Amino acid sequence: ASPTAITVGIGRGAELGILIKNGEALEISEKLTTIVFDKTGTLTKGKPEVTDIAPIGTDNRELLKLAASVEKNSQHPLAEAVVKKALEKNIEIETSQNFNTFGGKGVKAVVEGKEIIIGNRTLFKDRNITIPNEAEEKLSKFENEGKTAVLVAADNSLSGAIAIADTLKETTKDAIGKLKEMGLKVVMITGDNKQTAGAIAKQVGIENVIAEVLPQDKSEEVKRLQEAGEVVAFVGDGINDAPALAQSDVGIAIGSGTDIAIESGEIVLIKNDIMDALAGIQLSKKVMGRIK
Ligand code: ADP
Ligand code: MG
């Protein structure tokens, strides 16, 4: 395309709320074969809410108190949901000591002299904390509903699970459908567990799911797709997404995302609308003379 066409294209993008940082991004977008979406905050609103509390050998309030007292130290959206629920229920949040994060797995701290661990199955397996069948059944139920269940243990014994659900963005399903119609392979990538990820993917019509990915491994997955010959766009919002945004052929950041994601992306969706990823690709095709 001529430099003029590219300048016009970038200007048109800006009018649409699609910030295109360089002409190259606009030129490559037309060649994309695969589009990879982060789940939380990209396909979903990223404002999760506690939906269910399932204590084991304790009660709802005690479970929520222990969990919130640890999660108060974490910035993770799941942590914010737990703290918010505790505050809503007027549960007193205790002070905690020795807070620690297990990246992509969970958190821990000492509350009232007990070591409280909160996180996913992988973390509980790593730490040899038994999950009784009764709890497994609850977890499966939550996960098949597309909820993320966080497990809570006190001194290495399971105290229950808290189910947390995030809402899909209004346009997610339509946008995925249209991208597939364009012939793109659509992939969802997430640190969340396979069952929850699978349930959400099904709701939006995504067949390719890469779940239980550790934060540092998202970019590896993009590389793998590229090595298989795909031209890859990565759409994400989080700190974890920055390396994958940089690795992809076209990094598309959500405007409300973290600063580092926005810096790493070549295209920024100012309106946070996934549908604008599609509009960006169409704009690219137009600029490159593929459609009249
Ligand atoms: P994503 O951004 O895709 O949700 P993360 O890598 O941030 O993935 O987290 C992956 C998983 O690790 C979460 O689904 C959750 O099970 C667990 N986890 C991470 N941080 C926390 C936390 N603060 N409290 C409880 N669980 C957590
Ligand atoms: Mg995210």
PDB file of C-alpha atoms and ligand atoms in Angstrom:
ATOM      1  CA  ALA A   1       0.000   0.000   0.000  1.00  0.00           C
ATOM      2  CA  SER A   2       1.104   3.574  -0.566  1.00  0.00           C
ATOM      3  CA  PRO A   3       2.275   5.651   2.409  1.00  0.00           C
ATOM      4  CA  THR A   4      -0.767   7.867   1.831  1.00  0.00           C
ATOM      5  CA  ALA A   5      -3.151   4.909   2.031  1.00  0.00           C
ATOM      6  CA  ILE A   6      -1.532   3.840   5.302  1.00  0.00           C
ATOM      7  CA  THR A   7      -1.763   7.329   6.788  1.00  0.00           C
ATOM      8  CA  VAL A   8      -5.412   7.504   5.783  1.00  0.00           C
ATOM      9  CA  GLY A   9      -5.989   4.041   7.275  1.00  0.00           C
ATOM     10  CA  ILE A  10      -4.395   5.009  10.583  1.00  0.00           C
ATOM     11  CA  GLY A  11      -6.527   8.158  10.648  1.00  0.00           C
ATOM     12  CA  ARG A  12      -9.675   6.164   9.929  1.00  0.00           C
ATOM     13  CA  GLY A  13      -8.719   3.746  12.725  1.00  0.00           C
ATOM     14  CA  ALA A  14      -8.332   6.636  15.161  1.00  0.00           C
ATOM     15  CA  GLU A  15     -11.848   7.836  14.291  1.00  0.00           C
ATOM     16  CA  LEU A  16     -13.154   4.352  15.081  1.00  0.00           C
ATOM     17  CA  GLY A  17     -11.324   4.155  18.425  1.00  0.00           C
ATOM     18  CA  ILE A  18      -8.673   1.805  17.037  1.00  0.00           C
ATOM     19  CA  LEU A  19      -5.263   3.242  17.815  1.00  0.00           C
ATOM     20  CA  ILE A  20      -2.750   1.877  15.305  1.00  0.00           C
ATOM     21  CA  LYS A  21       0.789   2.737  16.390  1.00  0.00           C
ATOM     22  CA  ASN A  22       2.575   1.937  13.141  1.00  0.00           C
ATOM     23  CA  GLY A  23       1.919   1.281   9.476  1.00  0.00           C
ATOM     24  CA  GLU A  24       3.423  -2.177   9.683  1.00  0.00           C
ATOM     25  CA  ALA A  25       0.713  -3.363  12.076  1.00  0.00           C
ATOM     26  CA  LEU A  26      -1.899  -2.190   9.593  1.00  0.00           C
ATOM     27  CA  GLU A  27      -0.121  -3.935   6.723  1.00  0.00           C
ATOM     28  CA  ILE A  28       0.266  -7.270   8.517  1.00  0.00           C
ATOM     29  CA  SER A  29      -3.272  -7.411   9.967  1.00  0.00           C
ATOM     30  CA  GLU A  30      -4.629  -8.374   6.587  1.00  0.00           C
ATOM     31  CA  LYS A  31      -2.401 -11.504   6.558  1.00  0.00           C
ATOM     32  CA  LEU A  32      -3.482 -12.859   9.946  1.00  0.00           C
ATOM     33  CA  THR A  33      -4.480 -16.518  10.093  1.00  0.00           C
ATOM     34  CA  THR A  34      -4.948 -16.924  13.866  1.00  0.00           C
ATOM     35  CA  ILE A  35      -6.260 -14.667  16.600  1.00  0.00           C
ATOM     36  CA  VAL A  36      -5.498 -15.596  20.202  1.00  0.00           C
ATOM     37  CA  PHE A  37      -7.582 -14.089  23.000  1.00  0.00           C
ATOM     38  CA  ASP A  38      -6.728 -13.848  26.660  1.00  0.00           C
ATOM     39  CA  LYS A  39      -9.831 -14.770  28.664  1.00  0.00           C
ATOM     40  CA  THR A  40     -10.116 -12.567  31.741  1.00  0.00           C
ATOM     41  CA  GLY A  41     -10.543  -8.870  30.998  1.00  0.00           C
ATOM     42  CA  THR A  42     -10.433  -9.478  27.250  1.00  0.00           C
ATOM     43  CA  LEU A  43     -13.334 -11.809  26.431  1.00  0.00           C
ATOM     44  CA  THR A  44     -14.848 -11.172  29.862  1.00  0.00           C
ATOM     45  CA  LYS A  45     -15.336  -7.889  31.677  1.00  0.00           C
ATOM     46  CA  GLY A  46     -12.647  -8.766  34.212  1.00  0.00           C
ATOM     47  CA  LYS A  47     -14.888  -7.807  37.135  1.00  0.00           C
ATOM     48  CA  PRO A  48     -15.479 -11.189  38.755  1.00  0.00           C
ATOM     49  CA  GLU A  49     -17.989 -11.680  41.577  1.00  0.00           C
ATOM     50  CA  VAL A  50     -18.278 -14.367  44.236  1.00  0.00           C
ATOM     51  CA  THR A  51     -21.308 -16.514  43.396  1.00  0.00           C
ATOM     52  CA  ASP A  52     -21.043 -19.523  45.755  1.00  0.00           C
ATOM     53  CA  ILE A  53     -19.374 -20.319  49.069  1.00  0.00           C
ATOM     54  CA  ALA A  54     -18.841 -23.993  49.888  1.00  0.00           C
ATOM     55  CA  PRO A  55     -17.280 -24.530  53.320  1.00  0.00           C
ATOM     56  CA  ILE A  56     -15.999 -27.878  54.568  1.00  0.00           C
ATOM     57  CA  GLY A  57     -15.928 -28.344  58.345  1.00  0.00           C
ATOM     58  CA  THR A  58     -16.479 -24.622  58.868  1.00  0.00           C
ATOM     59  CA  ASP A  59     -19.119 -22.048  57.918  1.00  0.00           C
ATOM     60  CA  ASN A  60     -19.558 -19.484  55.141  1.00  0.00           C
ATOM     61  CA  ARG A  61     -18.502 -16.499  57.232  1.00  0.00           C
ATOM     62  CA  GLU A  62     -15.395 -18.121  58.667  1.00  0.00           C
ATOM     63  CA  LEU A  63     -14.288 -19.367  55.235  1.00  0.00           C
ATOM     64  CA  LEU A  64     -14.823 -15.956  53.695  1.00  0.00           C
ATOM     65  CA  LYS A  65     -13.030 -14.236  56.595  1.00  0.00           C
ATOM     66  CA  LEU A  66      -9.907 -16.390  56.244  1.00  0.00           C
ATOM     67  CA  ALA A  67      -9.877 -16.032  52.459  1.00  0.00           C
ATOM     68  CA  ALA A  68     -10.438 -12.274  52.465  1.00  0.00           C
ATOM     69  CA  SER A  69      -7.770 -11.727  55.118  1.00  0.00           C
ATOM     70  CA  VAL A  70      -5.212 -13.278  52.754  1.00  0.00           C
ATOM     71  CA  GLU A  71      -6.604 -11.868  49.500  1.00  0.00           C
ATOM     72  CA  LYS A  72      -6.565  -8.323  50.901  1.00  0.00           C
ATOM     73  CA  ASN A  73      -2.829  -8.434  50.068  1.00  0.00           C
ATOM     74  CA  SER A  74      -3.336  -9.441  46.420  1.00  0.00           C
ATOM     75  CA  GLN A  75      -4.219  -7.315  43.399  1.00  0.00           C
ATOM     76  CA  HIS A  76      -5.587 -10.262  41.425  1.00  0.00           C
ATOM     77  CA  PRO A  77      -9.195  -9.773  40.190  1.00  0.00           C
ATOM     78  CA  LEU A  78     -10.178 -12.992  42.013  1.00  0.00           C
ATOM     79  CA  ALA A  79      -8.749 -11.531  45.221  1.00  0.00           C
ATOM     80  CA  GLU A  80     -10.711  -8.328  44.774  1.00  0.00           C
ATOM     81  CA  ALA A  81     -13.910 -10.350  44.344  1.00  0.00           C
ATOM     82  CA  VAL A  82     -13.310 -12.220  47.603  1.00  0.00           C
ATOM     83  CA  VAL A  83     -12.558  -9.051  49.585  1.00  0.00           C
ATOM     84  CA  LYS A  84     -15.571  -7.282  48.113  1.00  0.00           C
ATOM     85  CA  LYS A  85     -17.875 -10.143  49.155  1.00  0.00           C
ATOM     86  CA  ALA A  86     -16.497 -10.157  52.694  1.00  0.00           C
ATOM     87  CA  LEU A  87     -17.057  -6.406  52.999  1.00  0.00           C
ATOM     88  CA  GLU A  88     -20.613  -6.739  51.665  1.00  0.00           C
ATOM     89  CA  LYS A  89     -21.330  -9.303  54.353  1.00  0.00           C
ATOM     90  CA  ASN A  90     -19.758  -7.102  57.053  1.00  0.00           C
ATOM     91  CA  ILE A  91     -17.134  -9.715  57.777  1.00  0.00           C
ATOM     92  CA  GLU A  92     -14.161  -8.392  59.685  1.00  0.00           C
ATOM     93  CA  ILE A  93     -10.945  -8.827  57.727  1.00  0.00           C
ATOM     94  CA  GLU A  94      -8.054  -9.888  59.969  1.00  0.00           C
ATOM     95  CA  THR A  95      -4.441  -8.808  59.727  1.00  0.00           C
ATOM     96  CA  SER A  96      -2.119 -11.335  58.133  1.00  0.00           C
ATOM     97  CA  GLN A  97       1.582 -12.109  58.096  1.00  0.00           C
ATOM     98  CA  ASN A  98       4.052 -13.605  55.605  1.00  0.00           C
ATOM     99  CA  PHE A  99       1.963 -13.000  52.485  1.00  0.00           C
ATOM    100  CA  ASN A 100       3.281 -14.782  49.400  1.00  0.00           C
ATOM    101  CA  THR A 101       2.208 -15.268  45.795  1.00  0.00           C
ATOM    102  CA  PHE A 102       2.481 -18.457  43.732  1.00  0.00           C
ATOM    103  CA  GLY A 103       2.403 -16.961  40.212  1.00  0.00           C
ATOM    104  CA  GLY A 104      -0.576 -18.257  38.232  1.00  0.00           C
ATOM    105  CA  LYS A 105      -1.557 -20.616  41.055  1.00  0.00           C
ATOM    106  CA  GLY A 106      -2.578 -18.750  44.188  1.00  0.00           C
ATOM    107  CA  VAL A 107      -1.507 -17.022  47.374  1.00  0.00           C
ATOM    108  CA  LYS A 108      -0.821 -17.713  51.038  1.00  0.00           C
ATOM    109  CA  ALA A 109      -0.487 -15.902  54.367  1.00  0.00           C
ATOM    110  CA  VAL A 110      -0.728 -16.550  58.081  1.00  0.00           C
ATOM    111  CA  VAL A 111      -4.037 -15.500  59.634  1.00  0.00           C
ATOM    112  CA  GLU A 112      -4.801 -15.997  63.355  1.00  0.00           C
ATOM    113  CA  GLY A 113      -1.780 -18.269  63.615  1.00  0.00           C
ATOM    114  CA  LYS A 114      -2.935 -20.559  60.815  1.00  0.00           C
ATOM    115  CA  GLU A 115      -1.300 -20.851  57.404  1.00  0.00           C
ATOM    116  CA  ILE A 116      -4.011 -20.126  54.856  1.00  0.00           C
ATOM    117  CA  ILE A 117      -3.442 -21.203  51.266  1.00  0.00           C
ATOM    118  CA  ILE A 118      -5.779 -20.120  48.480  1.00  0.00           C
ATOM    119  CA  GLY A 119      -5.545 -21.196  44.899  1.00  0.00           C
ATOM    120  CA  ASN A 120      -6.166 -23.766  42.217  1.00  0.00           C
ATOM    121  CA  ARG A 121      -5.864 -27.560  42.055  1.00  0.00           C
ATOM    122  CA  THR A 122      -2.297 -27.404  40.754  1.00  0.00           C
ATOM    123  CA  LEU A 123      -1.205 -25.467  43.835  1.00  0.00           C
ATOM    124  CA  PHE A 124      -3.007 -27.884  46.139  1.00  0.00           C
ATOM    125  CA  LYS A 125      -1.382 -30.840  44.356  1.00  0.00           C
ATOM    126  CA  ASP A 126       2.052 -29.197  44.588  1.00  0.00           C
ATOM    127  CA  ARG A 127       1.515 -28.813  48.334  1.00  0.00           C
ATOM    128  CA  ASN A 128       0.024 -32.302  48.840  1.00  0.00           C
ATOM    129  CA  ILE A 129      -3.255 -30.965  50.208  1.00  0.00           C
ATOM    130  CA  THR A 130      -5.965 -33.587  49.742  1.00  0.00           C
ATOM    131  CA  ILE A 131      -9.164 -32.593  47.990  1.00  0.00           C
ATOM    132  CA  PRO A 132     -11.958 -34.907  49.208  1.00  0.00           C
ATOM    133  CA  ASN A 133     -14.430 -36.302  46.634  1.00  0.00           C
ATOM    134  CA  GLU A 134     -17.208 -34.187  48.100  1.00  0.00           C
ATOM    135  CA  ALA A 135     -15.169 -31.082  47.266  1.00  0.00           C
ATOM    136  CA  GLU A 136     -14.194 -32.374  43.821  1.00  0.00           C
ATOM    137  CA  GLU A 137     -17.874 -32.724  42.931  1.00  0.00           C
ATOM    138  CA  LYS A 138     -18.557 -29.131  43.983  1.00  0.00           C
ATOM    139  CA  LEU A 139     -15.570 -27.929  41.976  1.00  0.00           C
ATOM    140  CA  SER A 140     -16.718 -29.727  38.833  1.00  0.00           C
ATOM    141  CA  LYS A 141     -20.184 -28.271  39.197  1.00  0.00           C
ATOM    142  CA  PHE A 142     -18.843 -24.722  39.511  1.00  0.00           C
ATOM    143  CA  GLU A 143     -16.371 -25.168  36.668  1.00  0.00           C
ATOM    144  CA  ASN A 144     -18.952 -26.596  34.285  1.00  0.00           C
ATOM    145  CA  GLU A 145     -20.913 -23.405  34.909  1.00  0.00           C
ATOM    146  CA  GLY A 146     -17.879 -21.426  33.743  1.00  0.00           C
ATOM    147  CA  LYS A 147     -17.000 -20.292  37.264  1.00  0.00           C
ATOM    148  CA  THR A 148     -13.495 -20.268  38.720  1.00  0.00           C
ATOM    149  CA  ALA A 149     -13.377 -22.153  42.015  1.00  0.00           C
ATOM    150  CA  VAL A 150     -10.617 -21.134  44.391  1.00  0.00           C
ATOM    151  CA  LEU A 151      -9.715 -23.658  47.074  1.00  0.00           C
ATOM    152  CA  VAL A 152      -8.975 -22.561  50.621  1.00  0.00           C
ATOM    153  CA  ALA A 153      -6.867 -24.547  53.099  1.00  0.00           C
ATOM    154  CA  ALA A 154      -5.983 -23.860  56.731  1.00  0.00           C
ATOM    155  CA  ASP A 155      -2.809 -25.578  57.957  1.00  0.00           C
ATOM    156  CA  ASN A 156      -2.824 -27.892  54.912  1.00  0.00           C
ATOM    157  CA  SER A 157      -6.376 -29.087  55.416  1.00  0.00           C
ATOM    158  CA  LEU A 158      -9.138 -28.072  52.998  1.00  0.00           C
ATOM    159  CA  SER A 159     -11.633 -25.538  54.433  1.00  0.00           C
ATOM    160  CA  GLY A 160     -13.729 -25.194  51.311  1.00  0.00           C
ATOM    161  CA  ALA A 161     -14.047 -23.516  47.954  1.00  0.00           C
ATOM    162  CA  ILE A 162     -15.264 -20.145  46.740  1.00  0.00           C
ATOM    163  CA  ALA A 163     -16.771 -19.898  43.268  1.00  0.00           C
ATOM    164  CA  ILE A 164     -16.197 -16.731  41.315  1.00  0.00           C
ATOM    165  CA  ALA A 165     -17.799 -15.793  37.998  1.00  0.00           C
ATOM    166  CA  ASP A 166     -16.958 -13.163  35.443  1.00  0.00           C
ATOM    167  CA  THR A 167     -19.409 -11.799  32.868  1.00  0.00           C
ATOM    168  CA  LEU A 168     -18.760 -11.954  29.145  1.00  0.00           C
ATOM    169  CA  LYS A 169     -18.528  -8.617  27.336  1.00  0.00           C
ATOM    170  CA  GLU A 170     -21.713  -7.916  25.340  1.00  0.00           C
ATOM    171  CA  THR A 171     -20.087  -8.255  21.915  1.00  0.00           C
ATOM    172  CA  THR A 172     -17.734 -11.176  22.586  1.00  0.00           C
ATOM    173  CA  LYS A 173     -19.872 -13.915  21.081  1.00  0.00           C
ATOM    174  CA  ASP A 174     -20.753 -11.959  17.925  1.00  0.00           C
ATOM    175  CA  ALA A 175     -17.172 -10.874  17.384  1.00  0.00           C
ATOM    176  CA  ILE A 176     -15.881 -14.455  17.664  1.00  0.00           C
ATOM    177  CA  GLY A 177     -18.526 -15.631  15.192  1.00  0.00           C
ATOM    178  CA  LYS A 178     -17.552 -12.945  12.673  1.00  0.00           C
ATOM    179  CA  LEU A 179     -13.825 -13.624  13.019  1.00  0.00           C
ATOM    180  CA  LYS A 180     -14.485 -17.301  12.324  1.00  0.00           C
ATOM    181  CA  GLU A 181     -16.580 -16.339   9.288  1.00  0.00           C
ATOM    182  CA  MET A 182     -13.556 -14.394   8.018  1.00  0.00           C
ATOM    183  CA  GLY A 183     -11.686 -17.699   8.074  1.00  0.00           C
ATOM    184  CA  LEU A 184      -9.526 -16.972  11.109  1.00  0.00           C
ATOM    185  CA  LYS A 185      -8.580 -19.650  13.606  1.00  0.00           C
ATOM    186  CA  VAL A 186      -9.724 -18.358  17.006  1.00  0.00           C
ATOM    187  CA  VAL A 187      -7.911 -19.479  20.164  1.00  0.00           C
ATOM    188  CA  MET A 188      -8.533 -18.752  23.861  1.00  0.00           C
ATOM    189  CA  ILE A 189      -5.591 -18.744  26.283  1.00  0.00           C
ATOM    190  CA  THR A 190      -5.866 -18.556  30.059  1.00  0.00           C
ATOM    191  CA  GLY A 191      -4.259 -19.408  33.360  1.00  0.00           C
ATOM    192  CA  ASP A 192      -7.627 -20.667  34.517  1.00  0.00           C
ATOM    193  CA  ASN A 193      -8.394 -24.385  34.733  1.00  0.00           C
ATOM    194  CA  LYS A 194      -9.442 -26.493  31.724  1.00  0.00           C
ATOM    195  CA  GLN A 195     -13.066 -27.047  32.781  1.00  0.00           C
ATOM    196  CA  THR A 196     -13.858 -23.388  33.433  1.00  0.00           C
ATOM    197  CA  ALA A 197     -12.024 -22.288  30.292  1.00  0.00           C
ATOM    198  CA  GLY A 198     -13.849 -24.950  28.265  1.00  0.00           C
ATOM    199  CA  ALA A 199     -17.255 -23.846  29.574  1.00  0.00           C
ATOM    200  CA  ILE A 200     -16.597 -20.188  28.701  1.00  0.00           C
ATOM    201  CA  ALA A 201     -15.167 -21.114  25.295  1.00  0.00           C
ATOM    202  CA  LYS A 202     -18.300 -23.103  24.550  1.00  0.00           C
ATOM    203  CA  GLN A 203     -20.514 -20.132  25.475  1.00  0.00           C
ATOM    204  CA  VAL A 204     -18.725 -17.932  22.926  1.00  0.00           C
ATOM    205  CA  GLY A 205     -18.078 -20.520  20.224  1.00  0.00           C
ATOM    206  CA  ILE A 206     -14.313 -20.979  20.568  1.00  0.00           C
ATOM    207  CA  GLU A 207     -13.075 -24.508  19.813  1.00  0.00           C
ATOM    208  CA  ASN A 208      -9.362 -24.032  20.487  1.00  0.00           C
ATOM    209  CA  VAL A 209      -8.554 -23.606  24.172  1.00  0.00           C
ATOM    210  CA  ILE A 210      -5.146 -23.434  25.832  1.00  0.00           C
ATOM    211  CA  ALA A 211      -5.759 -23.492  29.613  1.00  0.00           C
ATOM    212  CA  GLU A 212      -3.684 -23.689  32.794  1.00  0.00           C
ATOM    213  CA  VAL A 213      -0.957 -21.634  31.157  1.00  0.00           C
ATOM    214  CA  LEU A 214       1.478 -20.070  33.607  1.00  0.00           C
ATOM    215  CA  PRO A 215       1.876 -16.287  33.203  1.00  0.00           C
ATOM    216  CA  GLN A 216       5.377 -16.572  31.731  1.00  0.00           C
ATOM    217  CA  ASP A 217       4.314 -19.220  29.187  1.00  0.00           C
ATOM    218  CA  LYS A 218       1.690 -17.310  27.181  1.00  0.00           C
ATOM    219  CA  SER A 219       4.285 -15.969  24.728  1.00  0.00           C
ATOM    220  CA  GLU A 220       5.685 -19.506  24.244  1.00  0.00           C
ATOM    221  CA  GLU A 221       2.245 -20.613  23.085  1.00  0.00           C
ATOM    222  CA  VAL A 222       2.144 -17.770  20.555  1.00  0.00           C
ATOM    223  CA  LYS A 223       5.596 -18.776  19.311  1.00  0.00           C
ATOM    224  CA  ARG A 224       4.459 -22.366  18.914  1.00  0.00           C
ATOM    225  CA  LEU A 225       1.572 -21.241  16.676  1.00  0.00           C
ATOM    226  CA  GLN A 226       3.949 -19.067  14.621  1.00  0.00           C
ATOM    227  CA  GLU A 227       6.340 -21.988  14.184  1.00  0.00           C
ATOM    228  CA  ALA A 228       3.409 -24.002  12.868  1.00  0.00           C
ATOM    229  CA  GLY A 229       3.045 -21.353  10.141  1.00  0.00           C
ATOM    230  CA  GLU A 230       0.294 -19.204  11.609  1.00  0.00           C
ATOM    231  CA  VAL A 231       0.350 -15.406  11.407  1.00  0.00           C
ATOM    232  CA  VAL A 232      -0.823 -14.541  14.885  1.00  0.00           C
ATOM    233  CA  ALA A 233      -2.623 -11.637  16.530  1.00  0.00           C
ATOM    234  CA  PHE A 234      -2.735 -11.724  20.328  1.00  0.00           C
ATOM    235  CA  VAL A 235      -5.440  -9.776  22.128  1.00  0.00           C
ATOM    236  CA  GLY A 236      -4.911  -9.115  25.832  1.00  0.00           C
ATOM    237  CA  ASP A 237      -5.100  -6.709  28.738  1.00  0.00           C
ATOM    238  CA  GLY A 238      -2.955  -7.971  31.592  1.00  0.00           C
ATOM    239  CA  ILE A 239       0.607  -7.633  32.839  1.00  0.00           C
ATOM    240  CA  ASN A 240       0.952 -11.334  31.975  1.00  0.00           C
ATOM    241  CA  ASP A 241      -0.047 -10.611  28.407  1.00  0.00           C
ATOM    242  CA  ALA A 242       2.755  -8.152  27.608  1.00  0.00           C
ATOM    243  CA  PRO A 243       5.321 -10.740  26.394  1.00  0.00           C
ATOM    244  CA  ALA A 244       2.689 -12.471  24.233  1.00  0.00           C
ATOM    245  CA  LEU A 245       1.596  -9.115  22.772  1.00  0.00           C
ATOM    246  CA  ALA A 246       5.231  -8.427  21.872  1.00  0.00           C
ATOM    247  CA  GLN A 247       5.820 -11.917  20.462  1.00  0.00           C
ATOM    248  CA  SER A 248       2.740 -11.958  18.231  1.00  0.00           C
ATOM    249  CA  ASP A 249       2.763 -10.625  14.665  1.00  0.00           C
ATOM    250  CA  VAL A 250       0.196  -8.033  15.704  1.00  0.00           C
ATOM    251  CA  GLY A 251      -0.323  -7.298  19.406  1.00  0.00           C
ATOM    252  CA  ILE A 252      -3.775  -5.905  20.158  1.00  0.00           C
ATOM    253  CA  ALA A 253      -4.212  -4.393  23.626  1.00  0.00           C
ATOM    254  CA  ILE A 254      -7.482  -3.620  25.388  1.00  0.00           C
ATOM    255  CA  GLY A 255      -7.655   0.125  26.145  1.00  0.00           C
ATOM    256  CA  SER A 256      -8.682  -0.389  29.774  1.00  0.00           C
ATOM    257  CA  GLY A 257      -5.832  -2.852  30.245  1.00  0.00           C
ATOM    258  CA  THR A 258      -2.638  -2.433  32.228  1.00  0.00           C
ATOM    259  CA  ASP A 259      -0.096   0.164  31.087  1.00  0.00           C
ATOM    260  CA  ILE A 260       2.451  -2.480  30.165  1.00  0.00           C
ATOM    261  CA  ALA A 261      -0.051  -4.295  27.920  1.00  0.00           C
ATOM    262  CA  ILE A 262      -0.920  -1.020  26.175  1.00  0.00           C
ATOM    263  CA  GLU A 263       2.782  -0.273  25.673  1.00  0.00           C
ATOM    264  CA  SER A 264       3.412  -3.756  24.296  1.00  0.00           C
ATOM    265  CA  GLY A 265       0.529  -3.730  21.805  1.00  0.00           C
ATOM    266  CA  GLU A 266       0.794  -2.207  18.338  1.00  0.00           C
ATOM    267  CA  ILE A 267      -2.934  -1.687  18.167  1.00  0.00           C
ATOM    268  CA  VAL A 268      -5.027  -0.442  21.108  1.00  0.00           C
ATOM    269  CA  LEU A 269      -8.790  -0.920  21.255  1.00  0.00           C
ATOM    270  CA  ILE A 270      -9.829   2.303  22.964  1.00  0.00           C
ATOM    271  CA  LYS A 271     -13.455   1.234  23.432  1.00  0.00           C
ATOM    272  CA  ASN A 272     -12.410  -2.150  24.925  1.00  0.00           C
ATOM    273  CA  ASP A 273     -14.665  -3.765  22.350  1.00  0.00           C
ATOM    274  CA  ILE A 274     -13.462  -7.030  20.780  1.00  0.00           C
ATOM    275  CA  MET A 275     -15.542  -6.172  17.719  1.00  0.00           C
ATOM    276  CA  ASP A 276     -12.951  -3.471  16.982  1.00  0.00           C
ATOM    277  CA  ALA A 277     -10.282  -6.163  16.467  1.00  0.00           C
ATOM    278  CA  LEU A 278     -12.441  -7.272  13.561  1.00  0.00           C
ATOM    279  CA  ALA A 279     -12.879  -3.673  12.352  1.00  0.00           C
ATOM    280  CA  GLY A 280      -9.090  -3.256  12.458  1.00  0.00           C
ATOM    281  CA  ILE A 281      -8.556  -6.316  10.266  1.00  0.00           C
ATOM    282  CA  GLN A 282     -11.194  -5.095   7.816  1.00  0.00           C
ATOM    283  CA  LEU A 283      -9.511  -1.707   7.725  1.00  0.00           C
ATOM    284  CA  SER A 284      -6.219  -3.425   6.940  1.00  0.00           C
ATOM    285  CA  LYS A 285      -7.781  -5.369   4.058  1.00  0.00           C
ATOM    286  CA  LYS A 286      -9.179  -2.140   2.686  1.00  0.00           C
ATOM    287  CA  VAL A 287      -5.896  -0.249   2.951  1.00  0.00           C
ATOM    288  CA  MET A 288      -4.027  -3.131   1.335  1.00  0.00           C
ATOM    289  CA  GLY A 289      -6.501  -3.141  -1.528  1.00  0.00           C
ATOM    290  CA  ARG A 290      -7.992  -6.547  -0.744  1.00  0.00           C
ATOM    291  CA  ILE A 291     -11.518  -5.175  -0.630  1.00  0.00           C
ATOM    292  CA  LYS A 292     -12.915  -2.256  -2.579  1.00  0.00           C
TER     293      LYS A 292
HETATM  294  P1  ADP B   1      -5.782 -15.459  34.331  1.00  0.00           P
HETATM  295  O1  ADP B   1      -5.254 -14.050  34.201  1.00  0.00           O
HETATM  296  O2  ADP B   1      -5.928 -16.131  33.003  1.00  0.00           O
HETATM  297  O3  ADP B   1      -6.999 -15.566  35.192  1.00  0.00           O
HETATM  298  P2  ADP B   1      -3.682 -16.062  36.264  1.00  0.00           P
HETATM  299  O4  ADP B   1      -2.374 -16.583  35.796  1.00  0.00           O
HETATM  300  O5  ADP B   1      -3.736 -14.695  36.811  1.00  0.00           O
HETATM  301  O6  ADP B   1      -4.679 -16.312  35.059  1.00  0.00           O
HETATM  302  O7  ADP B   1      -4.254 -17.036  37.390  1.00  0.00           O
HETATM  303  C1  ADP B   1      -4.406 -18.416  37.123  1.00  0.00           C
HETATM  304  C2  ADP B   1      -5.094 -19.109  38.266  1.00  0.00           C
HETATM  305  O8  ADP B   1      -4.295 -19.014  39.453  1.00  0.00           O
HETATM  306  C3  ADP B   1      -6.421 -18.499  38.646  1.00  0.00           C
HETATM  307  O9  ADP B   1      -7.462 -18.994  37.834  1.00  0.00           O
HETATM  308  C4  ADP B   1      -6.541 -18.978  40.093  1.00  0.00           C
HETATM  309  O10 ADP B   1      -6.990 -20.290  40.129  1.00  0.00           O
HETATM  310  C5  ADP B   1      -5.119 -18.917  40.593  1.00  0.00           C
HETATM  311  N1  ADP B   1      -4.832 -17.642  41.281  1.00  0.00           N
HETATM  312  C6  ADP B   1      -3.996 -16.658  40.883  1.00  0.00           C
HETATM  313  N2  ADP B   1      -3.975 -15.638  41.760  1.00  0.00           N
HETATM  314  C7  ADP B   1      -4.858 -15.954  42.733  1.00  0.00           C
HETATM  315  C8  ADP B   1      -5.317 -15.310  43.944  1.00  0.00           C
HETATM  316  N3  ADP B   1      -4.886 -14.114  44.329  1.00  0.00           N
HETATM  317  N4  ADP B   1      -6.237 -15.967  44.690  1.00  0.00           N
HETATM  318  C9  ADP B   1      -6.695 -17.169  44.321  1.00  0.00           C
HETATM  319  N5  ADP B   1      -6.315 -17.822  43.211  1.00  0.00           N
HETATM  320  C10 ADP B   1      -5.404 -17.240  42.435  1.00  0.00           C
HETATM  321 MG    MG B   2      -6.642 -10.720  31.182  1.00  0.00          MG
END
